[in-house]
XYZ file of N, CA and C in Angstrom:
516
model
N 124.822 113.669 75.103
C 124.120 113.229 74.528
C 122.898 113.175 73.640
N 123.857 114.797 72.226
C 122.374 114.998 71.343
C 121.631 115.176 70.912
N 121.039 115.288 71.542
C 119.095 114.536 71.527
C 118.931 113.474 71.431
N 119.681 112.617 72.018
C 119.540 110.856 70.675
C 119.141 110.872 72.530
N 117.593 111.233 73.100
C 116.967 110.972 74.385
C 115.880 109.691 73.606
N 116.201 108.142 73.452
C 115.358 107.369 73.570
C 116.681 106.271 73.890
N 117.186 105.961 74.408
C 118.139 105.482 74.545
C 118.070 103.060 74.708
N 116.695 103.459 75.554
C 116.176 101.912 75.241
C 116.817 100.843 76.455
N 117.528 101.305 77.175
C 118.626 101.004 78.560
C 118.106 101.714 79.481
N 117.361 101.868 80.935
C 117.195 102.230 82.125
C 118.422 102.552 82.180
N 118.385 104.211 82.870
C 119.097 104.756 84.057
C 120.605 104.859 83.021
N 120.807 104.565 82.162
C 121.645 105.129 81.811
C 121.655 105.866 80.775
N 120.017 106.520 80.410
C 120.791 108.484 80.065
C 119.851 108.719 80.715
N 120.007 110.242 81.597
C 118.961 110.337 82.856
C 119.452 112.587 82.151
N 118.132 113.200 82.393
C 118.010 114.367 82.579
C 117.409 115.572 83.787
N 118.609 116.168 83.592
C 118.243 117.308 84.799
C 117.808 118.444 84.587
N 116.744 119.412 85.742
C 116.905 120.709 85.574
C 115.742 120.886 86.814
N 115.258 122.306 86.852
C 115.062 122.703 87.393
C 114.187 123.846 87.456
N 112.541 123.432 87.829
C 112.044 125.182 87.934
C 111.595 125.758 89.315
N 110.655 126.692 88.178
C 109.944 127.638 89.675
C 108.619 126.749 89.947
N 108.501 127.840 90.840
C 106.119 127.012 91.385
C 105.817 128.305 92.624
N 105.339 129.348 91.347
C 104.836 130.330 92.507
C 102.731 129.905 93.015
N 103.416 129.590 94.226
C 102.236 129.082 95.425
C 101.421 129.536 96.137
N 100.313 129.680 96.207
C 100.146 130.728 98.035
C 100.169 131.419 97.787
N 99.766 132.444 97.905
C 99.941 134.544 98.408
C 101.389 134.551 97.910
N 101.826 135.167 96.643
C 103.418 134.828 96.395
C 104.292 134.496 95.826
N 104.112 133.185 97.357
C 105.350 132.369 97.182
C 106.094 131.977 96.159
N 106.840 131.269 96.183
C 107.707 130.229 94.686
C 108.014 129.678 95.490
N 107.998 128.998 95.401
C 109.055 127.326 95.191
C 110.051 126.823 94.671
N 110.692 126.042 94.577
C 111.878 125.282 93.856
C 111.922 124.029 93.366
N 111.106 123.661 91.796
C 112.164 121.356 92.191
C 112.833 121.332 91.032
N 114.011 120.646 91.223
C 114.453 119.708 90.999
C 114.589 118.208 90.549
N 114.566 118.710 89.044
C 114.620 116.689 89.001
C 115.252 115.845 88.611
N 115.337 114.528 88.506
C 116.159 114.009 87.379
C 115.700 112.790 86.935
N 115.236 112.439 85.592
C 113.807 111.949 85.138
C 115.052 110.913 83.862
N 114.706 109.502 83.881
C 115.120 108.887 83.191
C 114.995 108.922 81.673
N 115.778 109.047 80.691
C 115.137 109.245 79.105
C 114.718 108.187 78.638
N 115.135 107.118 78.666
C 114.438 106.073 78.005
C 113.065 106.017 79.207
N 112.963 105.663 80.417
C 111.548 105.069 80.618
C 110.515 106.938 81.180
N 111.281 106.889 80.475
C 110.415 108.775 81.809
C 110.184 109.079 83.079
N 110.542 107.981 83.574
C 110.720 108.348 85.211
C 111.431 108.513 85.885
N 110.398 109.629 86.513
C 111.321 111.113 87.435
C 111.735 109.120 88.583
N 112.451 109.868 88.714
C 114.200 108.920 89.762
C 114.412 110.166 90.656
N 114.283 111.233 90.562
C 114.304 111.666 92.349
C 114.651 112.265 91.751
N 113.888 113.718 92.393
C 113.096 114.961 92.950
C 113.643 115.448 94.457
N 113.816 116.918 94.130
C 114.028 117.874 95.526
C 112.815 119.518 95.426
N 111.966 119.607 96.663
C 111.561 120.816 96.221
C 112.312 121.491 97.212
N 112.375 123.152 97.169
C 112.975 124.266 97.883
C 112.372 125.394 97.515
N 112.458 125.820 99.050
C 112.329 127.285 98.550
C 113.296 128.685 98.603
N 114.292 127.904 98.335
C 115.648 128.208 98.280
C 116.130 128.321 96.561
N 116.705 128.647 95.923
C 117.777 128.137 94.113
C 119.330 127.794 94.866
N 119.990 128.097 96.490
C 121.278 127.755 96.279
C 121.903 126.701 95.933
N 122.616 126.528 96.220
C 123.110 125.185 95.405
C 122.537 123.227 95.976
N 121.810 122.935 97.044
C 122.076 122.127 98.059
C 120.837 121.907 97.547
N 119.987 122.370 96.601
C 119.453 121.737 95.500
C 119.073 121.102 94.963
N 120.235 121.229 94.405
C 120.910 120.285 93.632
C 121.493 118.902 94.300
N 122.180 119.051 95.264
C 122.821 118.009 96.460
C 122.465 117.557 96.857
N 121.217 118.431 96.962
C 120.012 116.936 97.826
C 118.767 116.429 96.170
N 119.326 116.951 95.394
C 118.049 116.217 93.953
C 119.694 114.655 93.874
N 120.615 115.430 93.955
C 121.279 114.254 93.787
C 122.067 112.560 94.543
N 122.193 113.720 96.453
C 120.973 112.610 97.223
C 120.591 111.129 97.091
N 119.918 112.382 96.616
C 117.598 111.550 96.297
C 118.253 110.721 95.005
N 118.337 110.713 94.171
C 119.699 109.665 93.118
C 119.986 108.642 93.504
N 121.373 108.756 94.012
C 121.905 108.275 95.182
C 121.318 106.794 95.060
N 120.804 107.649 96.374
C 119.808 106.380 97.200
C 118.980 105.578 96.445
N 118.044 106.309 95.200
C 117.632 105.631 93.980
C 118.085 104.847 93.338
N 119.033 105.173 92.527
C 119.714 103.527 91.816
C 120.779 102.438 93.059
N 121.187 103.116 94.017
C 121.667 101.966 94.804
C 122.648 101.995 94.793
N 123.963 101.280 95.176
C 124.723 100.716 94.115
C 125.794 100.100 92.977
N 124.677 99.282 92.476
C 124.950 99.191 90.919
C 124.409 100.420 90.094
N 125.437 101.153 90.071
C 125.348 102.204 88.405
C 125.764 101.693 87.166
N 123.883 101.648 86.052
C 124.665 101.376 84.761
C 126.297 102.539 84.588
N 127.103 101.285 83.494
C 128.465 101.920 83.799
C 128.928 103.528 81.847
N 127.256 103.000 82.157
C 127.641 104.772 80.681
C 126.949 105.501 81.260
N 125.831 105.527 82.080
C 125.498 106.327 83.284
C 125.318 107.716 82.938
N 124.939 108.855 82.120
C 125.173 109.748 81.873
C 123.925 110.933 82.373
N 124.509 112.562 82.968
C 123.326 113.270 83.369
C 123.516 113.736 82.411
N 121.862 114.395 81.901
C 122.556 115.566 80.390
C 121.791 117.001 80.971
N 122.007 118.494 81.626
C 121.686 119.550 81.869
C 121.921 120.596 80.893
N 121.194 122.108 81.246
C 121.940 122.802 80.702
C 122.919 123.212 81.007
N 123.302 124.914 80.640
C 124.216 125.355 81.300
C 124.230 125.888 82.471
N 122.971 125.335 82.642
C 123.316 126.299 84.551
C 124.167 126.788 85.756
N 124.064 127.837 86.567
C 125.209 127.332 86.833
C 124.930 126.403 88.087
N 123.949 125.659 88.914
C 123.879 124.535 89.225
C 124.731 123.119 88.393
N 124.626 123.007 87.512
C 125.650 122.521 86.375
C 126.393 122.429 86.165
N 127.321 123.440 86.901
C 128.755 124.429 85.904
C 129.702 124.201 87.075
N 129.017 124.228 88.229
C 129.471 124.126 89.349
C 130.554 123.372 89.666
N 131.613 123.769 90.051
C 132.167 122.385 89.981
C 132.316 121.091 91.313
N 131.989 121.941 92.965
C 130.802 120.870 93.629
C 130.064 119.234 93.203
N 129.301 120.585 92.562
C 128.215 119.986 91.626
C 128.604 118.896 90.700
N 129.348 118.734 89.744
C 130.363 118.226 88.684
C 131.621 116.735 89.500
N 132.158 117.499 90.240
C 132.948 116.658 91.270
C 131.512 115.738 91.993
N 130.170 116.301 92.534
C 129.640 115.219 93.327
C 129.072 114.054 91.364
N 129.155 114.614 90.289
C 128.643 113.439 89.460
C 129.716 112.702 89.353
N 130.773 112.852 88.906
C 131.666 112.279 89.096
C 132.275 110.696 90.191
N 132.053 111.613 91.400
C 131.932 110.413 92.328
C 130.598 109.103 92.124
N 129.863 109.976 91.682
C 128.683 108.975 91.163
C 128.260 107.365 90.137
N 129.710 108.018 90.455
C 130.365 107.241 88.164
C 129.513 107.480 87.727
N 128.534 108.745 87.012
C 128.097 109.356 85.940
C 128.428 110.670 85.120
N 128.798 110.432 84.226
C 129.555 111.295 83.229
C 128.244 111.982 83.355
N 128.934 113.683 82.977
C 128.358 114.988 82.810
C 128.209 115.544 81.308
N 126.830 115.305 80.804
C 126.568 115.894 79.429
C 125.364 116.861 79.744
N 126.569 118.145 78.812
C 125.624 119.706 78.776
C 124.549 120.180 77.803
N 123.654 120.476 77.503
C 122.886 121.693 76.834
C 123.956 122.340 75.000
N 123.982 122.485 74.689
C 124.560 123.951 73.979
C 123.906 124.999 74.532
N 124.870 125.993 74.843
C 124.611 127.532 75.144
C 123.009 127.834 74.369
N 122.629 128.012 75.650
C 120.650 128.493 75.157
C 120.036 127.417 74.128
N 120.135 126.852 74.027
C 119.387 125.296 73.175
C 118.215 124.798 73.590
N 117.279 125.534 74.652
C 116.413 124.144 75.333
C 115.848 123.058 74.969
N 116.217 123.572 73.198
C 115.647 121.951 72.638
C 116.398 120.416 73.254
N 117.851 120.970 73.711
C 118.234 120.139 73.685
C 118.016 119.176 75.196
N 117.128 119.706 76.304
C 116.767 119.539 77.219
C 115.269 118.778 77.504
N 114.944 118.733 75.603
C 113.611 119.096 75.600
C 112.171 118.199 76.323
N 112.800 117.232 76.555
C 111.597 116.153 77.531
C 111.739 116.178 78.822
N 112.933 117.659 79.363
C 112.457 117.688 81.180
C 111.889 119.234 80.993
N 111.687 119.874 80.236
C 111.219 120.451 79.966
C 109.669 120.762 79.781
N 109.155 119.010 78.176
C 108.602 119.239 78.989
C 107.625 118.476 79.423
N 108.717 117.970 80.795
C 107.639 116.963 82.114
C 107.075 118.016 82.608
N 108.560 119.669 82.699
C 107.898 120.491 83.644
C 106.599 121.166 83.206
N 106.574 121.314 82.467
C 105.666 122.622 81.452
C 103.676 121.210 81.814
N 103.503 120.129 81.418
C 102.747 119.291 81.347
C 102.643 118.809 82.956
N 103.405 119.138 84.232
C 103.399 119.541 85.813
C 102.863 120.256 85.961
N 103.072 121.154 84.984
C 102.209 122.628 85.920
C 100.928 123.119 85.658
N 100.524 122.503 84.077
C 99.176 122.686 83.954
C 97.972 121.343 84.238
N 99.037 119.975 85.447
C 97.913 119.427 85.940
C 98.487 119.093 86.692
N 99.142 119.939 87.843
C 99.423 119.874 89.128
C 99.024 121.297 89.317
N 97.450 120.855 91.000
C 96.852 121.611 91.448
C 97.709 122.153 92.314
N 98.348 123.082 91.949
C 99.951 123.899 93.612
C 99.779 124.945 93.913
N 99.245 126.044 92.592
C 98.409 127.166 93.263
C 98.061 127.723 94.434
N 97.539 126.871 93.853
C 96.721 126.829 95.413
C 96.588 126.345 96.290
N 98.514 125.824 96.587
C 98.742 125.043 98.494
C 98.832 126.743 98.861
N 98.522 126.881 100.268
C 98.633 128.178 101.462
C 100.935 127.605 102.105
N 100.694 126.790 102.063
C 102.075 126.399 102.750
C 103.366 124.769 101.675
N 104.202 125.831 102.389
C 105.498 124.503 101.662
C 105.380 123.722 101.580
N 104.990 122.862 102.638
C 104.037 121.621 102.816
C 103.332 121.378 102.583
N 102.098 122.271 102.367
C 101.412 120.873 101.201
C 102.097 120.546 99.842
N 102.216 121.723 100.205
C 103.471 122.221 97.942
C 103.726 120.481 97.990
N 105.040 120.420 99.214
C 105.705 119.464 98.802
C 104.784 117.845 98.762
N 103.780 117.789 99.285
C 102.950 117.012 99.700
C 101.580 116.157 97.670
N 101.710 117.699 97.723
C 101.196 117.181 96.240
C 102.713 117.108 94.967
N 103.190 118.000 95.259
C 104.326 117.323 94.442
C 104.680 115.439 94.828
N 104.684 115.530 95.476
C 105.063 114.032 95.800
C 104.306 112.719 95.498
N 103.203 113.591 95.727
C 101.342 113.077 94.852
C 101.015 112.641 93.524
N 101.896 113.170 93.188
C 102.048 114.005 91.762
C 103.142 113.336 91.845
N 104.233 113.121 91.900
C 105.543 112.413 91.329
C 105.260 110.456 91.414
N 105.238 110.067 92.320
C 104.195 108.929 92.116
C 102.901 108.815 91.514
N 101.720 109.689 91.182
C 101.483 109.227 89.898
C 101.397 108.967 89.280
N 102.483 110.471 88.019
C 102.107 110.493 87.608
C 103.404 108.453 87.380
N 105.185 108.495 88.593
C 105.626 107.130 87.736
C 105.132 106.001 87.751
N 103.984 105.481 88.824
C 102.527 104.423 88.254
C 101.865 104.100 87.518
N 100.997 105.417 86.937
C 100.533 105.382 86.960
C 100.348 106.487 84.982
N 101.082 106.929 85.396
C 100.477 107.286 83.585
C 101.384 107.319 82.302
N 100.139 105.928 82.316
C 100.436 105.451 80.623
C 100.517 106.392 79.140
N 101.756 106.356 78.409
C 102.279 106.838 77.565
C 102.320 106.820 76.529
N 101.508 107.344 75.955
C 101.935 106.526 73.873
C 103.012 106.009 74.221
N 104.235 106.680 73.338
C 105.461 106.387 73.332
C 106.208 105.306 73.882
N 105.620 105.044 75.585
C 106.167 103.870 76.264
C 105.103 102.680 75.743
N 104.587 102.293 74.405
C 104.122 101.129 74.297
C 102.479 101.245 75.119
N 101.959 102.605 75.537
C 100.805 102.630 76.609
C 101.422 102.192 77.730
N 102.625 102.179 78.533
C 102.743 102.009 79.686
C 103.261 103.275 80.390
N 103.554 102.934 82.067
C 103.229 104.134 82.532
C 104.339 103.996 83.039
N 105.858 105.317 83.243
C 107.223 104.824 83.882
C 107.538 103.582 83.895
N 107.087 103.233 84.892
C 107.809 102.420 85.856
C 107.501 100.947 85.463
N 106.236 100.728 85.032
C 105.769 99.524 83.699
C 106.871 99.361 82.760
N 106.874 100.279 82.576
C 107.946 100.222 80.370
C 109.213 100.099 81.365
N 109.616 100.636 82.550
C 111.635 100.494 83.581
C 111.484 98.848 83.431
N 110.280 97.926 83.920
C 110.387 96.634 84.117
C 110.484 95.808 82.497
N 109.520 96.054 81.931
C 109.557 96.090 80.774
C 110.951 95.699 80.009
N 110.995 96.677 79.857
C 112.891 96.484 79.085
C 114.311 95.914 80.445
N 114.025 96.469 81.802
C 114.844 95.560 82.376
C 114.046 93.891 81.786
N 112.917 93.075 82.092
C 112.931 91.563 81.916
C 113.013 91.076 79.821
N 112.998 92.231 78.982
C 112.841 91.820 77.394
C 114.302 91.606 77.071
């Protein structure tokens, strides 16, 4: 991807990563997301209480459901070089979806900066630390994702929300 994040074509260049969320009294959950680099839309996500490989497999399943049968012919999924993304089974599943995989240079978080930035803003804005149950955390995240995708107006998207901007690009 070489930090060419703004592709101006929805679903062509996607970013993925995992972050941790501490909630309740000493509880920890993990959030895996796929973000469209052109529209900033969160295309798929999965919340898990574990970092087992299933977190990324479920995220890929959600992405597959979201994208449907028509995958952009130049679709690319960019990640860091974490164990989840270098795992042969993950790479196989990405290939089977018709998506090419791209990875950051080792130890260079700037190569996936938009994903890191999203997680930072989300953690600042989302009131997740007071959630006492995993289910309430999941619901809180679901509400945030919907609000972000449909109502979060962004300067870099011509002051549109991600889904509104996607529709704008597709109609142009």
